[in-house]
Coordinates of C-alpha atoms and ligand atoms in Angstrom, one line a residue:
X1 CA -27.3 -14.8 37.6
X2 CA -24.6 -16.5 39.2
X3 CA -23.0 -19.8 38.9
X4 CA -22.2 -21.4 41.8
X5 CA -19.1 -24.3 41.1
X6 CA -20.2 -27.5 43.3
X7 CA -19.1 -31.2 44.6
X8 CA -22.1 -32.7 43.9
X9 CA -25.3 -30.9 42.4
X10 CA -27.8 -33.9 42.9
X11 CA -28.0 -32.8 46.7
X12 CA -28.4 -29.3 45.9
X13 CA -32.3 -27.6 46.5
X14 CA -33.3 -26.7 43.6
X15 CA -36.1 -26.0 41.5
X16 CA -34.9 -27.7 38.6
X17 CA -32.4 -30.5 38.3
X18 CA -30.8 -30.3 34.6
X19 CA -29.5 -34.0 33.3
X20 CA -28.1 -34.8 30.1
X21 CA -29.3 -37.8 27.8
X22 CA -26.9 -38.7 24.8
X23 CA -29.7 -40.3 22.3
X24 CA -30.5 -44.0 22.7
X25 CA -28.6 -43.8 26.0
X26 CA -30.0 -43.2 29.8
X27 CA -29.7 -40.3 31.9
X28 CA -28.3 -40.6 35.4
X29 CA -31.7 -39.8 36.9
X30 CA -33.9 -42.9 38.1
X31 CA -36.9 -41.0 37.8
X32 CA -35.8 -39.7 34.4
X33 CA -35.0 -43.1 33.7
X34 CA -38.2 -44.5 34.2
X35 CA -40.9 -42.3 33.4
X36 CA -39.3 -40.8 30.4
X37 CA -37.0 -42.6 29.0
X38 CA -38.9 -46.0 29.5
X39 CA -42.4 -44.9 29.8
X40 CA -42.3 -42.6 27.5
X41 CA -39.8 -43.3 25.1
X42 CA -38.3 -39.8 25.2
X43 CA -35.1 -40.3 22.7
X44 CA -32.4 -37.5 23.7
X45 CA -32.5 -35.7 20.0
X46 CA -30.4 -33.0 20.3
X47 CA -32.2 -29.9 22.1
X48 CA -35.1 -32.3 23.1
X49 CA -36.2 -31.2 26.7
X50 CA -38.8 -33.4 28.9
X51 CA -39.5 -31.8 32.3
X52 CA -40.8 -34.1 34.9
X53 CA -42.0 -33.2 38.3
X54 CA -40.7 -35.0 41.1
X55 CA -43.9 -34.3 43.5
X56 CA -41.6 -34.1 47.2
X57 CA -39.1 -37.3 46.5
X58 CA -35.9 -35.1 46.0
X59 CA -34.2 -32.0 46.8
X60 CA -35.2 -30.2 43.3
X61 CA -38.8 -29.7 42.6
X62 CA -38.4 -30.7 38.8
X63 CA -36.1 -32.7 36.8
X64 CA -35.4 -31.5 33.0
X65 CA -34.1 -34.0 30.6
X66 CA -31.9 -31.9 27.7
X67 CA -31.5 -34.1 24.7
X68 CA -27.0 -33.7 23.8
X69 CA -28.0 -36.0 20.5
X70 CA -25.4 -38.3 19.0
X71 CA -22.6 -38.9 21.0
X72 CA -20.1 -39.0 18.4
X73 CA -21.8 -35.6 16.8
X74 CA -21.3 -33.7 20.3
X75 CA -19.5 -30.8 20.8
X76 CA -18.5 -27.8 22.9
X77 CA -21.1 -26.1 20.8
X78 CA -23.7 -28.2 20.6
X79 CA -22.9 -27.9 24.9
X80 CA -23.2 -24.5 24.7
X81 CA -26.6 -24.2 22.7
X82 CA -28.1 -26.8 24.6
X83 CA -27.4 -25.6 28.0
X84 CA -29.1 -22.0 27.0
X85 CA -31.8 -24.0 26.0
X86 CA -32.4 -25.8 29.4
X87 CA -31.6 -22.4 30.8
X88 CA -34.5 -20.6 28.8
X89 CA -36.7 -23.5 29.3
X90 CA -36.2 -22.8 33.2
X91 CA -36.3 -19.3 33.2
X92 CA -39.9 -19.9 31.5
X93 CA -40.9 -22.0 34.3
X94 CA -39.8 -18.8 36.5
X95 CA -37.3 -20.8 38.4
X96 CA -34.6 -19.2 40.5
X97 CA -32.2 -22.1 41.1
X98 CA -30.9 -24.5 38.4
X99 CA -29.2 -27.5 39.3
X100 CA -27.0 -29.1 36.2
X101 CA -26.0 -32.7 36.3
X102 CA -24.2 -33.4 33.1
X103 CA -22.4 -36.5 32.8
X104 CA -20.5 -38.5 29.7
X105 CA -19.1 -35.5 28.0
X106 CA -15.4 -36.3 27.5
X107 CA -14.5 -32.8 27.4
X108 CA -14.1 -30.1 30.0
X109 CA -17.2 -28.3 29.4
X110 CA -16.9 -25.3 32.1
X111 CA -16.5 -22.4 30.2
X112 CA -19.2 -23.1 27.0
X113 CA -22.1 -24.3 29.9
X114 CA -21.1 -21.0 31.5
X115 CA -21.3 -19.0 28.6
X116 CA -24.6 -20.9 27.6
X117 CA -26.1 -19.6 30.7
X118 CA -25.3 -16.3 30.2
X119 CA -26.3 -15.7 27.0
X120 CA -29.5 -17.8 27.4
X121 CA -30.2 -15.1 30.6
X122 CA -29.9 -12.3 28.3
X123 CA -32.6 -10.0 27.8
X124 CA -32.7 -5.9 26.8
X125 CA -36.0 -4.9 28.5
X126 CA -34.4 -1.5 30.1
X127 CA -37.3 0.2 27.9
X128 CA -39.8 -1.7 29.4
X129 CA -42.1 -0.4 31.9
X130 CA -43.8 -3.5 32.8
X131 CA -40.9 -6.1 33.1
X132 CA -40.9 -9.6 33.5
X133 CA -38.1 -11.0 36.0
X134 CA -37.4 -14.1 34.7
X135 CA -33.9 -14.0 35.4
X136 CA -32.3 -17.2 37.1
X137 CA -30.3 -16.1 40.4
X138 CA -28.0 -18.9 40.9
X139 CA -27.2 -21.8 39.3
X140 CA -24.8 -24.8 40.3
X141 CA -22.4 -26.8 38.3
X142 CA -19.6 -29.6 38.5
X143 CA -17.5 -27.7 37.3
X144 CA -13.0 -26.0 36.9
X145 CA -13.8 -22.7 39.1
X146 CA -11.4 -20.7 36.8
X147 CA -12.7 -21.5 33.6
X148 CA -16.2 -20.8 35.0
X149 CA -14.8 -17.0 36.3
X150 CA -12.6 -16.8 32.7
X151 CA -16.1 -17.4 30.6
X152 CA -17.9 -15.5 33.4
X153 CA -16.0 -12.4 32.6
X154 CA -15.8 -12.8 28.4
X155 CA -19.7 -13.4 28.8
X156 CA -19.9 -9.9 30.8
X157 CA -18.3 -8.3 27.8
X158 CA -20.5 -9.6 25.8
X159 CA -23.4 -8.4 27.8
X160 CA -22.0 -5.2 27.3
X161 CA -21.4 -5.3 23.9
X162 CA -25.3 -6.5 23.2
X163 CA -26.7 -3.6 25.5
X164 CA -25.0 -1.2 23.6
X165 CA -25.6 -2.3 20.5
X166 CA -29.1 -3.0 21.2
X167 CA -29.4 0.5 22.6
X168 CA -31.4 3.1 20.4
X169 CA -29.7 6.0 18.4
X170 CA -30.8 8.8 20.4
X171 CA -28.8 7.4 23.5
X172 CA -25.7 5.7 22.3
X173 CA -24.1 8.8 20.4
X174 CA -20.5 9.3 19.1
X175 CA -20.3 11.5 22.5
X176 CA -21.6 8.8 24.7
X177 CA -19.4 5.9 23.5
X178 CA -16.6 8.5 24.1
X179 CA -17.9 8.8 27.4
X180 CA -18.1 5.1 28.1
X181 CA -14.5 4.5 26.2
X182 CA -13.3 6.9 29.3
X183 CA -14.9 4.8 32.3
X184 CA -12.8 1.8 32.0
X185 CA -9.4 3.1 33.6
X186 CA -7.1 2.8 30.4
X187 CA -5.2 5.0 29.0
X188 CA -7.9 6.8 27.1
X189 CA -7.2 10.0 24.0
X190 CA -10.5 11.3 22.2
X191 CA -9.8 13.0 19.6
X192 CA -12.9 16.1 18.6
X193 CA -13.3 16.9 15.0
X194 CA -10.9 20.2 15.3
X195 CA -7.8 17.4 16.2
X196 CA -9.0 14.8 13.8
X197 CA -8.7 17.9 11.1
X198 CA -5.8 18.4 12.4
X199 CA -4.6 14.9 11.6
X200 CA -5.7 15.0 8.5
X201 CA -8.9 12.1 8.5
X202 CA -11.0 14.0 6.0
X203 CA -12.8 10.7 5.0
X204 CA -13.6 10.2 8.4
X205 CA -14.8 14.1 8.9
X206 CA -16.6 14.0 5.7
X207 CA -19.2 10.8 7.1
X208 CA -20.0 12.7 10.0
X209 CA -20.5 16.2 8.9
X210 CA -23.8 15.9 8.2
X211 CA -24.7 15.3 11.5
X212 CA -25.8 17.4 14.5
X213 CA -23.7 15.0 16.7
X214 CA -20.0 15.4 17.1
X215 CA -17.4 13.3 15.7
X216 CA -15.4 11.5 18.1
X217 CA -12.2 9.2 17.8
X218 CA -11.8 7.3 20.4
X219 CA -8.4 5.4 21.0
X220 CA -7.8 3.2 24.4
X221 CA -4.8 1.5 25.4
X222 CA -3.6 -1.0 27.8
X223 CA -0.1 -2.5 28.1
X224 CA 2.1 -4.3 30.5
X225 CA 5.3 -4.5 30.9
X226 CA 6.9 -6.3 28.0
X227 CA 4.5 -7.4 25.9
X228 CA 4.6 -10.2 23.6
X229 CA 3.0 -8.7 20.8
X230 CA 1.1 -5.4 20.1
X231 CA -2.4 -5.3 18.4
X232 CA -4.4 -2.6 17.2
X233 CA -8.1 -3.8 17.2
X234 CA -10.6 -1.2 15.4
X235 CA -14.7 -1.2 15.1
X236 CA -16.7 0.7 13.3
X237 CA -18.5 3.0 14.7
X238 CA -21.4 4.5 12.9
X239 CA -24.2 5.0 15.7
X240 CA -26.5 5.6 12.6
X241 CA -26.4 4.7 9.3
X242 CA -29.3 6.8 7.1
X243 CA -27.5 6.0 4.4
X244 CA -26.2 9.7 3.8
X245 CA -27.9 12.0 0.9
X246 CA -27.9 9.0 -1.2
X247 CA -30.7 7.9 1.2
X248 CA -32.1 4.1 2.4
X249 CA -35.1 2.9 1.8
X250 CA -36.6 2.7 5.2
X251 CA -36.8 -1.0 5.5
X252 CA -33.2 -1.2 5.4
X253 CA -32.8 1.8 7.3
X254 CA -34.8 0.4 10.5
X255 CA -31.6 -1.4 12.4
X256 CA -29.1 1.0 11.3
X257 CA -28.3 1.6 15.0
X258 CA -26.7 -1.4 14.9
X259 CA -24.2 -0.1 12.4
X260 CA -21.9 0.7 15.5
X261 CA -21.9 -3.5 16.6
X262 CA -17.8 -3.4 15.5
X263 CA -17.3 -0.4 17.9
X264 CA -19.8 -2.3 21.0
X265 CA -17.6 -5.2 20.6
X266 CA -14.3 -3.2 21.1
X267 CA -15.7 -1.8 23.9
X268 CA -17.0 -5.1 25.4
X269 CA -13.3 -6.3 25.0
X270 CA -11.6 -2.9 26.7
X271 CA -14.4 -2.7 29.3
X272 CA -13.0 -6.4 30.9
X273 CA -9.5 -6.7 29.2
X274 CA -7.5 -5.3 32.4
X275 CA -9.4 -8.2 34.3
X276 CA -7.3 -10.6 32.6
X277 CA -4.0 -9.0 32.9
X278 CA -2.8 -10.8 29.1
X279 CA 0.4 -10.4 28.7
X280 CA 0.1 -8.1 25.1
X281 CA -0.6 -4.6 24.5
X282 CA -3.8 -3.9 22.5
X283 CA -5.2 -0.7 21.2
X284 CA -8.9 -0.5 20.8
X285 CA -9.7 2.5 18.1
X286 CA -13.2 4.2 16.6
X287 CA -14.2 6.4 14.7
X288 CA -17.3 7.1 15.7
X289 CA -19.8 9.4 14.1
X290 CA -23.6 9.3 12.6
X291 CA -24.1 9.3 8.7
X292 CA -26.6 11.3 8.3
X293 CA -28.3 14.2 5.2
X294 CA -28.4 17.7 6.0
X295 CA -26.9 20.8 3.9
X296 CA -23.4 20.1 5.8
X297 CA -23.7 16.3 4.5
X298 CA -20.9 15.0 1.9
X299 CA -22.0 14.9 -1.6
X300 CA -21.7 12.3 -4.3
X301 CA -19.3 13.6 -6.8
X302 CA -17.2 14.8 -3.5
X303 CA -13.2 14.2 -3.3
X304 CA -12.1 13.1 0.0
X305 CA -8.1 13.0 1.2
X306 CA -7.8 10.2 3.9
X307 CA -4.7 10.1 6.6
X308 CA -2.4 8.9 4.3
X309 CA -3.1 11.6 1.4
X310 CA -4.9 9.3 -0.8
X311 CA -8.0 10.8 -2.4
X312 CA -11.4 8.9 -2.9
X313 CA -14.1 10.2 -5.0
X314 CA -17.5 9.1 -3.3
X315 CA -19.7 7.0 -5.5
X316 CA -22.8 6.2 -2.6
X317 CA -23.0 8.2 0.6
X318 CA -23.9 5.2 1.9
X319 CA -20.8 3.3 1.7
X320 CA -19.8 4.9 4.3
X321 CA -18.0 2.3 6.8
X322 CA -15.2 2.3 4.6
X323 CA -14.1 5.9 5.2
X324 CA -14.3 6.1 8.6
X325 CA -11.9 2.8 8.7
X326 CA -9.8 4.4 6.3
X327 CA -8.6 7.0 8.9
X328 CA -8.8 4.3 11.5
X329 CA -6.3 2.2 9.6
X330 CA -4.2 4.9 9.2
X331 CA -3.9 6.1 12.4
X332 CA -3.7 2.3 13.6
X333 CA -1.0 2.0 11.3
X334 CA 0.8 4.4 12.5
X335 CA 1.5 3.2 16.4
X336 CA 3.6 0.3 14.8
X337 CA 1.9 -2.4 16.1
X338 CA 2.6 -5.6 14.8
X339 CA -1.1 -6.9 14.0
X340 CA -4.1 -5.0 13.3
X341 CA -8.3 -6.2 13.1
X342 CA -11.0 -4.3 12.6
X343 CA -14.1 -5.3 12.9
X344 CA -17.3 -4.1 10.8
X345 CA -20.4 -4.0 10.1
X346 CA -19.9 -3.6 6.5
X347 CA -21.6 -4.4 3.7
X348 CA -24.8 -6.0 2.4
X349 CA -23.3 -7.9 0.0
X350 CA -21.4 -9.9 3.1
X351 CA -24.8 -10.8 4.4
X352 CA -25.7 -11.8 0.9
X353 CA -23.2 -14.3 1.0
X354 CA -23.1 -16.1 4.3
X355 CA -26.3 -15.4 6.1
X356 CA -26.0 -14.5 9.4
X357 CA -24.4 -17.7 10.7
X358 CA -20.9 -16.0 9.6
X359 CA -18.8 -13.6 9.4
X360 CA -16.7 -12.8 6.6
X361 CA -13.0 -12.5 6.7
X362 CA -10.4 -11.4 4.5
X363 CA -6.7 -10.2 5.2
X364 CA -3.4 -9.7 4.2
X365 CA -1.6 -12.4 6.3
X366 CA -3.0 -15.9 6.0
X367 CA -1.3 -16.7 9.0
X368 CA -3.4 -13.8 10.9
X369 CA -6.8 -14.7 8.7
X370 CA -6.4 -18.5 9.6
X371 CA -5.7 -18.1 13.4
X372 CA -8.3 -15.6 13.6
X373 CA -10.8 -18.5 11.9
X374 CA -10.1 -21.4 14.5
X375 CA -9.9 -19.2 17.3
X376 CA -13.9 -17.9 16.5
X377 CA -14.1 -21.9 15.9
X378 CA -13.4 -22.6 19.2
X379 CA -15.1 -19.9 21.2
X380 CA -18.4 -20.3 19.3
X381 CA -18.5 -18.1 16.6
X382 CA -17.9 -18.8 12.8
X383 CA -15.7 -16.8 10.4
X384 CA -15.4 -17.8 6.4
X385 CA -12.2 -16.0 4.6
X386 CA -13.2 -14.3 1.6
X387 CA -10.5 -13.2 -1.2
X388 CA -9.0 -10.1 -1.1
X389 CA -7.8 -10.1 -4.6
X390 CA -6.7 -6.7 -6.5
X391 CA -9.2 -7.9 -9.3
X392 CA -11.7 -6.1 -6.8
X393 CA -9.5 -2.9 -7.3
X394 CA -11.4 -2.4 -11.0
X395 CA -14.0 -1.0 -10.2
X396 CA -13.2 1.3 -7.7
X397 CA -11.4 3.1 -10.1
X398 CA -11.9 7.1 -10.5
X399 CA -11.0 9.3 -13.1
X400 CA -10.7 12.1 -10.6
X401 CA -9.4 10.4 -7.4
X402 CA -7.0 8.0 -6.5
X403 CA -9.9 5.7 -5.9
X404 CA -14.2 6.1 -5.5
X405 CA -15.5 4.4 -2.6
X406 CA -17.7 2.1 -4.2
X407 CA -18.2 0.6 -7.9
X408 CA -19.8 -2.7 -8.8
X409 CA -22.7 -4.4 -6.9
X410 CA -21.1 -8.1 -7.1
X411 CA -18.1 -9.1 -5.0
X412 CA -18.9 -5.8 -2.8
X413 CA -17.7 -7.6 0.0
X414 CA -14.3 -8.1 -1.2
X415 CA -14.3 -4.8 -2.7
X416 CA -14.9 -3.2 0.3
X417 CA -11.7 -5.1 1.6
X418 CA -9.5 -3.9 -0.8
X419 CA -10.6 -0.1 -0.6
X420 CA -9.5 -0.7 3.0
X421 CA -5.9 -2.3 2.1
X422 CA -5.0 0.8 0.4
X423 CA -4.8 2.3 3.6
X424 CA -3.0 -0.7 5.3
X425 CA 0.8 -0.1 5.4
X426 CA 3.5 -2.2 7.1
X427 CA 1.4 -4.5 9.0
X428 CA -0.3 -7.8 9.0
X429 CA -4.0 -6.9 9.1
X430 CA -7.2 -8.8 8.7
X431 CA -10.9 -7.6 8.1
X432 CA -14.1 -8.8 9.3
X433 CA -17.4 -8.1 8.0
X434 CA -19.6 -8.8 10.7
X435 CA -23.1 -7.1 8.3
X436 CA -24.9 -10.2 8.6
X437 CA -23.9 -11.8 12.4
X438 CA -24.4 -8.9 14.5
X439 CA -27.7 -8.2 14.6
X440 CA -30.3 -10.3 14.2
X441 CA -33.6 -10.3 12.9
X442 CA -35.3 -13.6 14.5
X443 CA -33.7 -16.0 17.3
X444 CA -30.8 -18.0 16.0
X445 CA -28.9 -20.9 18.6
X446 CA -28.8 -19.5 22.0
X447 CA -29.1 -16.1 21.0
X448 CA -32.6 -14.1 21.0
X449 CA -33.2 -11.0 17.6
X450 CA -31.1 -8.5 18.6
X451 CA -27.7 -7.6 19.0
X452 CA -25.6 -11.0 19.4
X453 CA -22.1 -9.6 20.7
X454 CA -20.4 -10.7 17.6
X455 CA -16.8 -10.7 18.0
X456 CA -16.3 -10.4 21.3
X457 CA -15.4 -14.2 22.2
X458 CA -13.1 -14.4 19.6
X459 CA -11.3 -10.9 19.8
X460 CA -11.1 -11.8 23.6
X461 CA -9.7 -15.5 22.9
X462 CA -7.2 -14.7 20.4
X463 CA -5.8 -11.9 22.8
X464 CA -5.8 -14.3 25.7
X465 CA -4.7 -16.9 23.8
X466 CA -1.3 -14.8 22.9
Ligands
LIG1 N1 -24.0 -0.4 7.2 C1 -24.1 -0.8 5.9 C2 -24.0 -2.3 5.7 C3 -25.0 -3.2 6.3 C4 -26.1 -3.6 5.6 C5 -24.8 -3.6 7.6 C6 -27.0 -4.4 6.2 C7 -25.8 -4.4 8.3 C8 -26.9 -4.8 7.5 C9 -23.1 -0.1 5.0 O1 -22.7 1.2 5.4 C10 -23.7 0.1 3.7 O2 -24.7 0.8 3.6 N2 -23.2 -0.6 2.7 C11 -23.7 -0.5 1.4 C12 -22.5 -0.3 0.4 C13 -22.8 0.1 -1.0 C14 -23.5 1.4 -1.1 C15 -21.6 0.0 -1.8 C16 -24.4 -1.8 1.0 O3 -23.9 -2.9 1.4 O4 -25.4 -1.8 0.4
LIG2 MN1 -24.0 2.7 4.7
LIG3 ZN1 -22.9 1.6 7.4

C-alpha cells in the first residue's frame, strides 16, 4: 500500500471516495448528502459506514460514508480506528484505490489516518497457499507529506514487529532473531552461550539449557555524534515458552510463540531507527532463548547466580521471563546509560488485571514511568502504572538464595517487577508487562487476533520525541 499526499482528493479516480460525517452533521458529499443522510437517515455513530454507489456521475465508483461520532468526543484515536475501518471495509470490496476526504477535524490528522491504514492493511497469510489479495495499492490523502512518511516508517516497524511475532516457533529461533538483529547495519555483538558463561548470566543460561536451540544475546547499537541522552531498551525474548519442567497446560501453552513479542518490538524499532537519524543513542538488548524440558532443563529446587552475583532459587520453571531479564538488566546496566526499558511479555497475572487494552507499567523513576504513559497516550497505545512496592519482596523470599523467582499468586505482576529491580543498579528504569496487549486472541480496534506490534509506537515516539 502506498499513500499518495494530494491537493484535492475529490478529483482523484478512484474506486472508493472516503468522507467523514460527525453525527447529526452532513458530509461534504452531495450525493452522500442526499441519499443517506436525508433519505436514509444514516446518523454518523462513530464507526458507522454507508457505502453508496455513484453509478458513472463522479470520478470514484463508490462513496463510503465513515461515521467520526460526537464531535466533541473525537480524537486522534477515534481517527485512527476509524480510518482502518473504512480501510478494511474497502479492501473487502477488493478495491485498489481509496480516495479520503475528511473534513472538520481541528487537528492535524496525517500521521494516525496513516497509521490507520496500515494497520487496517495488515494481514499474515505467508503460510497460506491459496491467498486472497485484498491489499489496497494506493491511497490518497490531504494531508503534511512528512508526517505521512514519519508514521509511514513507525507503521513499517510495526509490520515487522507483528510478522515476527506472528511467525511460528520452528522459524523464528534464538539463531534467527540473531540473524535478523545483524541485517540492519548497526553496530551489532551476539553473544553464544560459551561468552554469556563467560559473563556470568547463569539465570539467563539456565532458561535456555533445556533446549536444542542455542542461546543467543543479542545487543545492537546506534549513536550519533553527541547524543542527548543514552537508553538501553530490552525485550524479552523467549521464542517459546513450554513452561519448562514445571510444564503448561496446553491451552495456555498454544501462543507461547508470542512470548518473544518484547524482543519483535525491539527489533521493529532497530530495523527503522537509523531512518530517523534521532539525535540519542539507544541500545536494543535480548536474551533470547527457548524454555523448554529435557534432561539438560533447570530444575525446581535449582540455585541460579545472575550477572551481578545474586542467587535465585527457582520456585516455577515457568517464570521464566524474569531470568533472562535479570542478565539483560545487568548487562544493560552496565554500559551507563542513563535510562533503561524493557519490554515483556510477562506475566498472567498482568493480563489478569488490565485485559488486553493495556499494558502494565511500573518503574523506579516516576518521571520515566509517567512520560513513558502519555507518550503511549498519544501514539495509540495505553499503559496503566502498577506499584512497585518492596511489600512484593515477601514472598520471593528463599531460605537458600538471595531470592526464588516466584512466590504468591496475587500481585504477581508487581512481584515480578520487583524480582527485576534487584538487578537494576544506578539507573532510572521502567518495566512493561506487555502479557495481555501483545497478542491477541480475537480482533480488538483496528487490529486483527494476532500479534498487534505492542510497543513499537511508543518506544519509537519517546526516542523521537527526545
Ligand atoms: N510468558 C508467560 C506469561 C504470559 C502469560 C504471557 C500469558 C502471555 C500470556 C510467563 O513466562 C509465565 O509463564 N508466567 C507465569 C509466572 C508464574 C509461574 C509465577 C504466569 O504468569 O503464570
Ligand atoms: Mn513462563
Ligand atoms: Zn514466558
Amino acid at each position: 500500500m502506498e499513500i499518495k499526499v494530494v491537493e484535492n482528493t475529490i478529483v482523484k479516480e478512484a474506486d472508493i471516495l472516503v468522507v467523514n460525517q460527525f453525527e447529526g452533521e452532513k458530509t461534504t458529499n452531495d450525493l452522500a448528502n442526499k441519499y443517506a443522510v436525508e433519505e436514509d437517515n444514516f446518523k454518523g455513530k462513530f464507526g458507522e459506514t454507508y457505502l453508496l454507489p455513484t453509478y458513472g456521475n463522479a470520478p470514484y465508483r463508490k462513496v463510503l460514508v465513515i461515521g467520526f461520532g460526537k464531535k466533541e468526543e473525537f480524537c486522534p484515536n477515534k481517527l485512527r480506528e476509524a480510518v482502518a475501518k473504512a480501510i478494511k471495509k474497502c479492501s473487502q470490496m477488493e478495491a485498489k484505490k481509496v480516495a479520503f476526504d475528511i473534513k472538520g477535524v481541528d487537528f492535524d490528522y496525517s500521521e494516525q489516518l496513516t497509521m490507520g491504514a496500515f494497520i487496517a492493511d495488515y494481514k499474515f497469510d505467508k503460510y497460506k497457499s491459496e491467498k486472497k489479495d485484498k491489499h489496497i495499492q494506493e491511497v490518497f490523502v490531504q494531508a503534511d507529506e512528512m508526517k505521512v512518511r514519519k508514521a509511514e516508517k513507525i507503521a513499517a516497524a510495526m509490520t515487522f514487529a507483528r510478522n515476527l511475532a506472528n511467525e511460528p516457533a520452528q522459524f523464528a529461533t534464538p539463531t534467527e532473531l540473531a540473524s535478523i538483529a545483524q541485517d540492519f547495519g548497526l553496530e551489532t555483538k551476539i553473544y553464544d552461550r560459551e561468552e554469556c558463561e563467560k559473563m556470568g548470566m547463569g539465570a539467563f543460561l539456565a532458561v535456555g539449557r533445556g533446549s536444542d536451540e542455542e542461546p543467543k544475546f543479542i545487543h545492537m547499537k546506534y549513536t550519533c555524534d553527541n547524543p542527548k541522552k543514552r537508553i538501553a531498551i530490552i525485550g524479552k525474548g523467549i521464542c517459546f515458552d513450554s513452561g519448562g519442567l514445571d510444564i503448561k497446560p496446553a491451552s495456555s501453552m498454544l501462543t507461547m510463540k508470542d512470548d518473544m513479542s518484547g524482543a519483535a518490538c525491539i527489533l521493529g524499532v532497530m530495523s527503522i531507527i537509523k531512518e530517523f537519524n534521532p539525535q540519542v543513542e539507544v541500545h536494543g538488548i535480548i536474551a533470547a532463548c527457548e524454555n523448554m524440558p529435557s534432561g539438560k532443563a533447570y530444575k525446581p529446587g535449582d540455585i541460579l547466580t545472575a550477572m551481578n552475583g545474586k542467587t535465585i532459587e527457582i520456585d516455577n520453571t515457568d517464570a521464566e521471563g524474569r531470568l533472562t531479564l535479570a542478565d539483560a538488566l545487568c548487562y544493560a546496566c552496565e554500559l551507563k546509560v542513563d535510562e533503561v526499558i524493557d519490554l515483556a511479555t510477562l506475566t498472567g497475572a498482568c493480563m489478569v488485571a488490565l485485559g488486553s487494552h493495556a499494558a502494565g507499567i511500573m518503574g523506579n523513576d516516576e518521571t520515566l514511568v509517567h512520560n513513558l504513559i502519555d507518550t503511549a497516550k498519544r501514539n495509540g497505545e495505553k499503559f496503566w502504572e502498577l506499584p512497585l512496592w518492596e511489600e512484593y519482596f515477601d514472598s520471593l523470599k528463599s531460605e537458600v538464595a538471595d531470592m526464588k523467582n516466584s512466590g504468591a499468586r496475587w500481585g504477581g505482576a508487581s512481584a515480578a517487577g520487583v524480582f527485576l529491580q534487584k538487578f537494576v543498579k544506578d539507573v532510572k528504569w521502567a518495566h512493561i508487562d506487555i502479557a495481555g496487549t501483545a497478542f491477541l486472541d480475537k480482533p480488538q480496534k483496528e487490529l486483527i487476533a494476532g500479534a498487534s506490534g505492542a510497543g513499537v509506537r511508543t518506544l519509537l515516539g519517546y526516542i523521537l520525541e527526545q
